[in-house]
mmCIF file of C-alpha atoms in Angstrom:
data_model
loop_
_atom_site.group_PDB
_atom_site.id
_atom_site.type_symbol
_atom_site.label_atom_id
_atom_site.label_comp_id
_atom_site.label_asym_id
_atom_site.label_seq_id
_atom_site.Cartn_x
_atom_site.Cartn_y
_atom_site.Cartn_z
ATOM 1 C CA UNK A 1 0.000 0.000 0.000
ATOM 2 C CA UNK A 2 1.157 3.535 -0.730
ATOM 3 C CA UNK A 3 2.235 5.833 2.040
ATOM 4 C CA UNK A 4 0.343 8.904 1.985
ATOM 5 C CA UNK A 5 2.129 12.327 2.126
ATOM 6 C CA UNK A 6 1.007 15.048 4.617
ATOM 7 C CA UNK A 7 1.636 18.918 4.190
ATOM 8 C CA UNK A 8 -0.249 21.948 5.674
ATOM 9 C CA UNK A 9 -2.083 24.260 3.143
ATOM 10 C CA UNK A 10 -3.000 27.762 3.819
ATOM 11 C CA UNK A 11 -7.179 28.368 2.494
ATOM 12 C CA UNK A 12 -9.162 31.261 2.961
ATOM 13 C CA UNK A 13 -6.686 32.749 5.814
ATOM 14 C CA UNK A 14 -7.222 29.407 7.338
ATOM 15 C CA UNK A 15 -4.524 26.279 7.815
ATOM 16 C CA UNK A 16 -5.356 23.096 7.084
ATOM 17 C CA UNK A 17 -3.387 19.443 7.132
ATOM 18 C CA UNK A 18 -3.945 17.548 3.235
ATOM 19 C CA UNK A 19 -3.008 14.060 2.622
ATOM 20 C CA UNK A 20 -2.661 12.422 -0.537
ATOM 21 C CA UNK A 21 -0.612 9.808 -2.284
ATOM 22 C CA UNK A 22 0.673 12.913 -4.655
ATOM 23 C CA UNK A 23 3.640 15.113 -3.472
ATOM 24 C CA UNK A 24 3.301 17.502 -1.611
ATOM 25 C CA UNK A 25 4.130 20.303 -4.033
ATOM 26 C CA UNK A 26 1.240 19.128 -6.138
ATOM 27 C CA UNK A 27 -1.226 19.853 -2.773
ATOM 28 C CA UNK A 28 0.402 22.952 -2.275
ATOM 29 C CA UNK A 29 -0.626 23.363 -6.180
ATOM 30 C CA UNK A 30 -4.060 22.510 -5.476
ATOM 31 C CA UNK A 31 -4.562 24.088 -2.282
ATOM 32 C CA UNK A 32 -3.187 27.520 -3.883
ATOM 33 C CA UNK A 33 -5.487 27.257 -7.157
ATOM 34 C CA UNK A 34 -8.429 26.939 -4.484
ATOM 35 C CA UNK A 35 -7.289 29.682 -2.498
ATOM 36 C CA UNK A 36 -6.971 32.051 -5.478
ATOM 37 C CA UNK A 37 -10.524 31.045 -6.884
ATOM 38 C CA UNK A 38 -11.948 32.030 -3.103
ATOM 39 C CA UNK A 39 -9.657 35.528 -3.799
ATOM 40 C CA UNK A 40 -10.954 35.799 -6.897
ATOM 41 C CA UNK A 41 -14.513 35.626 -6.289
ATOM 42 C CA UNK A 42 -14.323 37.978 -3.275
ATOM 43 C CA UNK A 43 -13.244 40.778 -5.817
ATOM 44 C CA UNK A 44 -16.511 40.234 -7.429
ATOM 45 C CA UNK A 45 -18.958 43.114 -6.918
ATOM 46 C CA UNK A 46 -21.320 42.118 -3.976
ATOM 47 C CA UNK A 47 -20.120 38.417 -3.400
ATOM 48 C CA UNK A 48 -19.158 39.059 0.188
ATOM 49 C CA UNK A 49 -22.805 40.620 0.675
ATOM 50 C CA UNK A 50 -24.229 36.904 0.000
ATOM 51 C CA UNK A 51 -24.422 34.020 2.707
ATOM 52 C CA UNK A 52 -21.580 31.674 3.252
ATOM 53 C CA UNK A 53 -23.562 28.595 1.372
ATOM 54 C CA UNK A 54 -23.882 31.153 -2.329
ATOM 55 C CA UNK A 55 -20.614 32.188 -1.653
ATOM 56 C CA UNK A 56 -19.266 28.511 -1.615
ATOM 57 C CA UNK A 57 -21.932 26.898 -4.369
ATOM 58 C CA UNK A 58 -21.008 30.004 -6.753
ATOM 59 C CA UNK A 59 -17.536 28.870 -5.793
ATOM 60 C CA UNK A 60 -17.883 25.547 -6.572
ATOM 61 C CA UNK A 61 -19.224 26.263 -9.806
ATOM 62 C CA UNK A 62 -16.311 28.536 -11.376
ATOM 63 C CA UNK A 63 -14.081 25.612 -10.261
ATOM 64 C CA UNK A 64 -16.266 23.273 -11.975
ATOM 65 C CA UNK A 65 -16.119 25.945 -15.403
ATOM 66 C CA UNK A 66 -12.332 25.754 -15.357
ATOM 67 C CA UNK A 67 -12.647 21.809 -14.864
ATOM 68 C CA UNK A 68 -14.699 21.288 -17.961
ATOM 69 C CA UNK A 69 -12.827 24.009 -19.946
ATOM 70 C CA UNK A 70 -9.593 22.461 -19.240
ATOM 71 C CA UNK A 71 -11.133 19.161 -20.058
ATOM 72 C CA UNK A 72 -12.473 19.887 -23.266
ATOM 73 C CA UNK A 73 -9.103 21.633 -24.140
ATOM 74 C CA UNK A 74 -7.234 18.261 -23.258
ATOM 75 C CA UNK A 75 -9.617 17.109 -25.339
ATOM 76 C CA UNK A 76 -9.303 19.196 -28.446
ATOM 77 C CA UNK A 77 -5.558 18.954 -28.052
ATOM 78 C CA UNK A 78 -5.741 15.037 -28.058
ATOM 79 C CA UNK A 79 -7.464 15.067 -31.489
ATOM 80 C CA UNK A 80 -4.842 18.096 -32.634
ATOM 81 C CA UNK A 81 -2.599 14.945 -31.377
ATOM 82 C CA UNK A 82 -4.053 12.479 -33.384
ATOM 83 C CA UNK A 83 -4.488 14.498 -36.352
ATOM 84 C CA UNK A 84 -0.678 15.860 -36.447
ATOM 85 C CA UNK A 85 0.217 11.999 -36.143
ATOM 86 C CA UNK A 86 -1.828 10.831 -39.211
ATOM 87 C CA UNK A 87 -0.181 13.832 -40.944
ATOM 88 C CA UNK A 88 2.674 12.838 -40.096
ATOM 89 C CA UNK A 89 2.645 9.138 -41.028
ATOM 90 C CA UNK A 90 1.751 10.213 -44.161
ATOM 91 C CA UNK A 91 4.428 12.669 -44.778
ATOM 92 C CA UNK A 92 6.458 9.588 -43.801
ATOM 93 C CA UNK A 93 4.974 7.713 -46.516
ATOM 94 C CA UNK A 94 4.902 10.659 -48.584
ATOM 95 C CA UNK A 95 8.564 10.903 -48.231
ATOM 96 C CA UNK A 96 9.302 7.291 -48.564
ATOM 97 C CA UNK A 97 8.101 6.945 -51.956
ATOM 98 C CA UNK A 98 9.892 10.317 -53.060
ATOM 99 C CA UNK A 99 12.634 8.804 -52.140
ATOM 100 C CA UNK A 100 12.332 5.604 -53.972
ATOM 101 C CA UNK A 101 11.149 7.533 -57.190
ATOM 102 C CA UNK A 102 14.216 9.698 -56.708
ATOM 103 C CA UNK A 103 16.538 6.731 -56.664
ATOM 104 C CA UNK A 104 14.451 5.041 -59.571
ATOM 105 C CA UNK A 105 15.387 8.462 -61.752
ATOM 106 C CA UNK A 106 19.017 8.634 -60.354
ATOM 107 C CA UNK A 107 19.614 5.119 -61.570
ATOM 108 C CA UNK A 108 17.492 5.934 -65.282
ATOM 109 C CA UNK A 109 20.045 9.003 -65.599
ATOM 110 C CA UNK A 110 23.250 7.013 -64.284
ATOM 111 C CA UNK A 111 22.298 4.769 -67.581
ATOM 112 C CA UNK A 112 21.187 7.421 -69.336
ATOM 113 C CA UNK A 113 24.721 9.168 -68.923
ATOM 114 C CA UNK A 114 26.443 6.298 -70.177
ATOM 115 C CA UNK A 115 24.672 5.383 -73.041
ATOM 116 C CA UNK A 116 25.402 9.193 -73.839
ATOM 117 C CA UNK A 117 29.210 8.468 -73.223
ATOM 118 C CA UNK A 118 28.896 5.610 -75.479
ATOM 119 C CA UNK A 119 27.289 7.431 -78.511
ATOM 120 C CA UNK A 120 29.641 10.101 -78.464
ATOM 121 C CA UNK A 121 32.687 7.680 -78.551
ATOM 122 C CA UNK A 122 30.650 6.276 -81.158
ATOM 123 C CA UNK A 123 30.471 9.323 -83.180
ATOM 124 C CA UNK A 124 33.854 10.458 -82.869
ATOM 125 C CA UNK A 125 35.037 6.570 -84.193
ATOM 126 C CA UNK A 126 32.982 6.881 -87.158
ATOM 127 C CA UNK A 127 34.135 10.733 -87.842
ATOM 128 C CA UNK A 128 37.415 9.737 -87.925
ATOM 129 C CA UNK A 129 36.191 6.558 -90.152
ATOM 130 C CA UNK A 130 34.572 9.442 -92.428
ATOM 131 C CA UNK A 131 37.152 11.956 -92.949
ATOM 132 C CA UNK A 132 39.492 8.676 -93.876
ATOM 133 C CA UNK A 133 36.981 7.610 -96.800
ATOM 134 C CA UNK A 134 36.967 11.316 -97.882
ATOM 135 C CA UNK A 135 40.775 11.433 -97.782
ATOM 136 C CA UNK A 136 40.631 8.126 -100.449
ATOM 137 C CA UNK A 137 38.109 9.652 -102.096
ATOM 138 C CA UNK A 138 39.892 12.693 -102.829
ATOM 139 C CA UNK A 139 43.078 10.762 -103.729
ATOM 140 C CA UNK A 140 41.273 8.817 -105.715
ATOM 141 C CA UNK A 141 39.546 11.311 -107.412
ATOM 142 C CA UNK A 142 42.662 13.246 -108.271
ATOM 143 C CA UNK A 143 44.505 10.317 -109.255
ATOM 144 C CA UNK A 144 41.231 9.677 -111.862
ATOM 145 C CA UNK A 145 41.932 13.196 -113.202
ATOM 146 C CA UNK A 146 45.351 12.901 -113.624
ATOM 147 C CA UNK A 147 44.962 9.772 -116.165
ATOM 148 C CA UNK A 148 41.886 11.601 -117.555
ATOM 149 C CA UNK A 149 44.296 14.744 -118.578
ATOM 150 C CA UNK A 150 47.050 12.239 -119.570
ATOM 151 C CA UNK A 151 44.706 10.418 -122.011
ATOM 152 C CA UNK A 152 43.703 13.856 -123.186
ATOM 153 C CA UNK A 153 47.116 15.102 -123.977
ATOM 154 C CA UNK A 154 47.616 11.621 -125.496
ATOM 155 C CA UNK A 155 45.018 12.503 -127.699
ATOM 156 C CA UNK A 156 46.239 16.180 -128.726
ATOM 157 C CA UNK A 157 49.576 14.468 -129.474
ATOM 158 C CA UNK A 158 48.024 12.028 -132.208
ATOM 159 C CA UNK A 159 46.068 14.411 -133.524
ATOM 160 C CA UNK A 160 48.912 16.803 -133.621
ATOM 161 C CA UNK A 161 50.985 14.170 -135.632
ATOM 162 C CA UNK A 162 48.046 13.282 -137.767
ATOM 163 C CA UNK A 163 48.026 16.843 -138.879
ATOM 164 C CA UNK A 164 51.418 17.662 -139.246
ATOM 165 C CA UNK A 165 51.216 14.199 -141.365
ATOM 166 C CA UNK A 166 48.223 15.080 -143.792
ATOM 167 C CA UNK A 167 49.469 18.422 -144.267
ATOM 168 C CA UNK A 168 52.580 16.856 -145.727
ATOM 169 C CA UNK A 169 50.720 14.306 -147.554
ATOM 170 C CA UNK A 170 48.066 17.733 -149.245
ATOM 171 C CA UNK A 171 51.347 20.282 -149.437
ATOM 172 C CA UNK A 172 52.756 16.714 -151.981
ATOM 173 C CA UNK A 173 49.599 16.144 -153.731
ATOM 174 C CA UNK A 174 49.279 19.606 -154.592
ATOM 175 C CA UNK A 175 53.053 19.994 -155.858
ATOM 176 C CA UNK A 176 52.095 17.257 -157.865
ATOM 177 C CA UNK A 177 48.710 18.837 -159.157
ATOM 178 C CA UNK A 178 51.120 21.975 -159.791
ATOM 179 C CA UNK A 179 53.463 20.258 -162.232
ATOM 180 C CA UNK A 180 50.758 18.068 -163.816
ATOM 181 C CA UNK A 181 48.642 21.570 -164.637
ATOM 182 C CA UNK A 182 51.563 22.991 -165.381
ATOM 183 C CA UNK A 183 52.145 20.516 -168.777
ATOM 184 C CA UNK A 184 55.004 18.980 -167.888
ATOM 185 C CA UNK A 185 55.933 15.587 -169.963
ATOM 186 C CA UNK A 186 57.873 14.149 -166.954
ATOM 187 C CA UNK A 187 56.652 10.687 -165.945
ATOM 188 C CA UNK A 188 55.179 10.532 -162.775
ATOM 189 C CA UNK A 189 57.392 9.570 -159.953
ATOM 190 C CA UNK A 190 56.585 5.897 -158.730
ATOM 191 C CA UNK A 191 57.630 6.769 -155.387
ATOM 192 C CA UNK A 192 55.613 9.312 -155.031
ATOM 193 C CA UNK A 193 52.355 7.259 -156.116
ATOM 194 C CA UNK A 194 52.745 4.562 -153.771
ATOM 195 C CA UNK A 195 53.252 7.012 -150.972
ATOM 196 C CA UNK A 196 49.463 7.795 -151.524
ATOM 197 C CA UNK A 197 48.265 4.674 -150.212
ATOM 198 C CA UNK A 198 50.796 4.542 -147.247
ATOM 199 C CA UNK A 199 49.791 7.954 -145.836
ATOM 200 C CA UNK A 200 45.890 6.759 -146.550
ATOM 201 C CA UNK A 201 46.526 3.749 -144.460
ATOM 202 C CA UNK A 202 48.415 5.615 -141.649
ATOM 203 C CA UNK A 203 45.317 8.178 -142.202
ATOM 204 C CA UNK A 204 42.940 5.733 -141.703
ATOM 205 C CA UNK A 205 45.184 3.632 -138.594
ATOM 206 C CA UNK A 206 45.127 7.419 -136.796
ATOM 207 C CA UNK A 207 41.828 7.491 -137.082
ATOM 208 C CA UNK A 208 41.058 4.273 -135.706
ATOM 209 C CA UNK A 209 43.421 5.397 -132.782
ATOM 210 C CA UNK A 210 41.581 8.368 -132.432
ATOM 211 C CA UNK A 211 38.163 6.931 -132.034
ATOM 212 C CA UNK A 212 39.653 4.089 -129.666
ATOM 213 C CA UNK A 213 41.125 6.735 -127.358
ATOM 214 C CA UNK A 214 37.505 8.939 -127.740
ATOM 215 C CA UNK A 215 35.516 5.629 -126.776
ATOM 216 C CA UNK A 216 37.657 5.103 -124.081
ATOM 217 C CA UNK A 217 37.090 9.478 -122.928
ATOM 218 C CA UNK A 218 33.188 9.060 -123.276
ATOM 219 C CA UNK A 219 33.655 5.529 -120.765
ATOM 220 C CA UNK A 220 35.361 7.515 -118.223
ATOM 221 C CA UNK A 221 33.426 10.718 -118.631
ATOM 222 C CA UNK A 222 30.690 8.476 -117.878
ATOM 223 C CA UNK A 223 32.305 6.969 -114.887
ATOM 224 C CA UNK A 224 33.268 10.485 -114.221
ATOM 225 C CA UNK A 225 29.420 12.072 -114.197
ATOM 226 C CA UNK A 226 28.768 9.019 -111.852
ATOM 227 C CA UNK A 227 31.209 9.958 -109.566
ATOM 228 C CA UNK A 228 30.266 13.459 -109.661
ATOM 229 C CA UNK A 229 26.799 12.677 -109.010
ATOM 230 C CA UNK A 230 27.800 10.063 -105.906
ATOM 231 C CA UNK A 231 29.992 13.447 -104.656
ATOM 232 C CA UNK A 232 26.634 15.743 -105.244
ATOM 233 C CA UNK A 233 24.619 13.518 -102.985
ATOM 234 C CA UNK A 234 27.221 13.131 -100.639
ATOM 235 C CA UNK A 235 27.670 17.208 -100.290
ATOM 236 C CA UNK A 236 24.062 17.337 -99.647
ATOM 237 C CA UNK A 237 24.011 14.480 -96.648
ATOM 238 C CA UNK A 238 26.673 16.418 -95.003
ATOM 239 C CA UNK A 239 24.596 19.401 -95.833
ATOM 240 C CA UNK A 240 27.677 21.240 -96.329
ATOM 241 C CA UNK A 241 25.838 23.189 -99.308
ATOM 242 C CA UNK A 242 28.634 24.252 -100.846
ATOM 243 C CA UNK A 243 28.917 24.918 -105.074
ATOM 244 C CA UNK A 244 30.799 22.038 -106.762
ATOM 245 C CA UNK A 245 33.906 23.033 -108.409
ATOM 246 C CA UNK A 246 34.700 22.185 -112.027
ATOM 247 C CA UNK A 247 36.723 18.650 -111.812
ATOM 248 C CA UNK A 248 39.399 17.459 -114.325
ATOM 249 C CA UNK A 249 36.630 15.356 -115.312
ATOM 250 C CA UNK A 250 34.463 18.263 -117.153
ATOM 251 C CA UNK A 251 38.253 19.522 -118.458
ATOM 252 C CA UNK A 252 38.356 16.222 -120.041
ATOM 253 C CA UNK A 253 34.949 16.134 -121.663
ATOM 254 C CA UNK A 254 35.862 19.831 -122.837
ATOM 255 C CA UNK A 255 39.122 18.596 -124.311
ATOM 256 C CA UNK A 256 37.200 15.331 -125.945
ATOM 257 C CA UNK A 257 34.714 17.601 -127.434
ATOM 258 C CA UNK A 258 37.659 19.910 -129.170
ATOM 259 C CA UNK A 259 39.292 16.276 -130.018
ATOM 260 C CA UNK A 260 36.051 14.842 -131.655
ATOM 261 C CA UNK A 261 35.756 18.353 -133.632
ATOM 262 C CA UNK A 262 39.554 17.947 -134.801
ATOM 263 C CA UNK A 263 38.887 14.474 -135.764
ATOM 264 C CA UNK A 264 36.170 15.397 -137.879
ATOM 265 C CA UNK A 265 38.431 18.106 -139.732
ATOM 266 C CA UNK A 266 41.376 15.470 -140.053
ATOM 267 C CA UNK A 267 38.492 13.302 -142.023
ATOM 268 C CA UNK A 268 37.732 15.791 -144.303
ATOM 269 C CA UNK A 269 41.032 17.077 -144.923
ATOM 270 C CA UNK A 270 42.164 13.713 -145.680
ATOM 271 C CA UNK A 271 39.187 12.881 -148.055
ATOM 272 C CA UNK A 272 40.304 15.986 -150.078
ATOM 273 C CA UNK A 273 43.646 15.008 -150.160
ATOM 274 C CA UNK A 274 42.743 11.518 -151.812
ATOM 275 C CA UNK A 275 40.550 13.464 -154.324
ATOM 276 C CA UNK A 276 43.590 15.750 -155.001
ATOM 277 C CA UNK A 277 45.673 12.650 -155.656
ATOM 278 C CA UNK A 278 43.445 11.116 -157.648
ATOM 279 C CA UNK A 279 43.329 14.092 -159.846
ATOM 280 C CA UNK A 280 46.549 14.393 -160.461
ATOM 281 C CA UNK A 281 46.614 10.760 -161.197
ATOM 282 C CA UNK A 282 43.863 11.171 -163.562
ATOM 283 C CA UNK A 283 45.961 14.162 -165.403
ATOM 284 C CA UNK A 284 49.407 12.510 -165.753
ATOM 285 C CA UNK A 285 47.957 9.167 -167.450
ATOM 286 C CA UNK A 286 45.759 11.615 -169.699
ATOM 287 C CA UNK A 287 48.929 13.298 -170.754
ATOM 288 C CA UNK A 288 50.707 10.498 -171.228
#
């Protein structure tokens, strides 16, 4: 059994002995809340006037207000209580699942970040894969354009022979169309007449040359305009819009066209050298 704790109180101007199982500053607590209710109501307006049972009921009842104000505070602050604890288990929650989602999109931009790492490593690899192919492309290219301009001045040189050739071949026919005009009775030079067909043979071999060597110009000019066209669409996937320059290409097919145009002149210069020949032919065995 629990002692019991004695202390003396002063109430109303009056001592008196409390026991309780409380300490004793909690019925000195007590003792002085009743003592200042009794003070309290005395400063009232006409309490002391009343008898000593309306001064103790009216009393009793302001300590009975405080009891049930106090008690419905408790209780008001025991639902705040509750309320603040729901709240806060489910900020707890709350928080838990931010947390989770925050790891979840850490972790999706850790992989995120790599794969990033890993396309750029594979763009720079296949840059440097690019500007090689360009590199060969351009070597290539000029290499092309060198044996494109060698074939060309290939061509000038046979045609340049041709010429120098059938101008020999009219400047003799014509000497000879000179003296037979001229009534001479000298016999015509055997020599001379079988040197006819020989430079009409070589005429015709050059020519053969020449259209072999412009066959072989209008192959590569058309491996040439497919190249150019394979550059073109190239250019415009790297969007580097930039104007083509002229390649040795479009130098050759400018230099084929003049060579075609020659060759045509060689043919009809030749065709009237053979009809000056034969006219002179024609005269001498007539005189004779």
């Amino acid at each position: 059994m629990d002692s019991k704790n004695y202390t003396q109180v002063l109430i109303d101007g009056k001592i008196y002995t409390l026991g309780g199982i409380e300490e004793e500053a909690y019925l000195q607590k007590a003792a002085s809340y009743v003592n200042d209710k009794n003070a309290q109501m005395r400063r009232l307006p006409g309490f002391t006037k009343q008898n000593a049972d309306y001064q103790m009921v009216m009393t009793e009842l302001n300590i009975a207000d405080d009891y049930f104000k106090a008690m419905e505070w408790g209780e008001g602050m025991e639902r705040q209580k509750n309320d603040m604890e729901k709240e806060t288990y489910s900020l707890k929650h709350e928080l838990v699942s931010t947390q989770m989602k925050l790891e979840a999109v850490l972790k999706d931009l850790e992989e995120r970040q790599k794969e990033l790492d890993r396309f750029t490593r594979t763009i720079a690899q296949m840059e440097g894969e690019l500007k090689e192919v360009r590199e060969e492309y351009e070597a290539l290219k000029s290499s092309r354009e060198e044996g494109e301009l060698s074939q060309v001045r290939m061509v000038s040189d046979v045609k340049t022979v041709s010429e120098a050739e059938l101008v020999e071949t009219v400047e003799a026919v014509t000497q000879a169309a000179k003296t037979a005009d001229a009534g001479g009775t000298e016999m015509p030079d055997p020599a001379q007449e079988d040197r006819i067909p020989a430079q009409e043979n070589r005429i015709q071999a050059q020519e053969n040359r020449i259209q072999a060597q412009e066959d072989r110009m209008r192959e590569q000019e058309a491996q040439g305009q497919a190249a150019r066209e394979q550059d073109t669409t190239d250019k415009r996937e790297s969007s580097s819009g930039s104007r083509p320059e002229q390649t040795g290409a479009a130098e050759a097919a400018a230099t084929l066209q003049t060579a075609q145009t020659a060759g045509i002149s060689d043919e009809e210069l030749a065709k009237r050298a053979l009809q000056a020949a034969k006219k002179a032919n024609s005269h001498r065995g007539g005189r004779r």
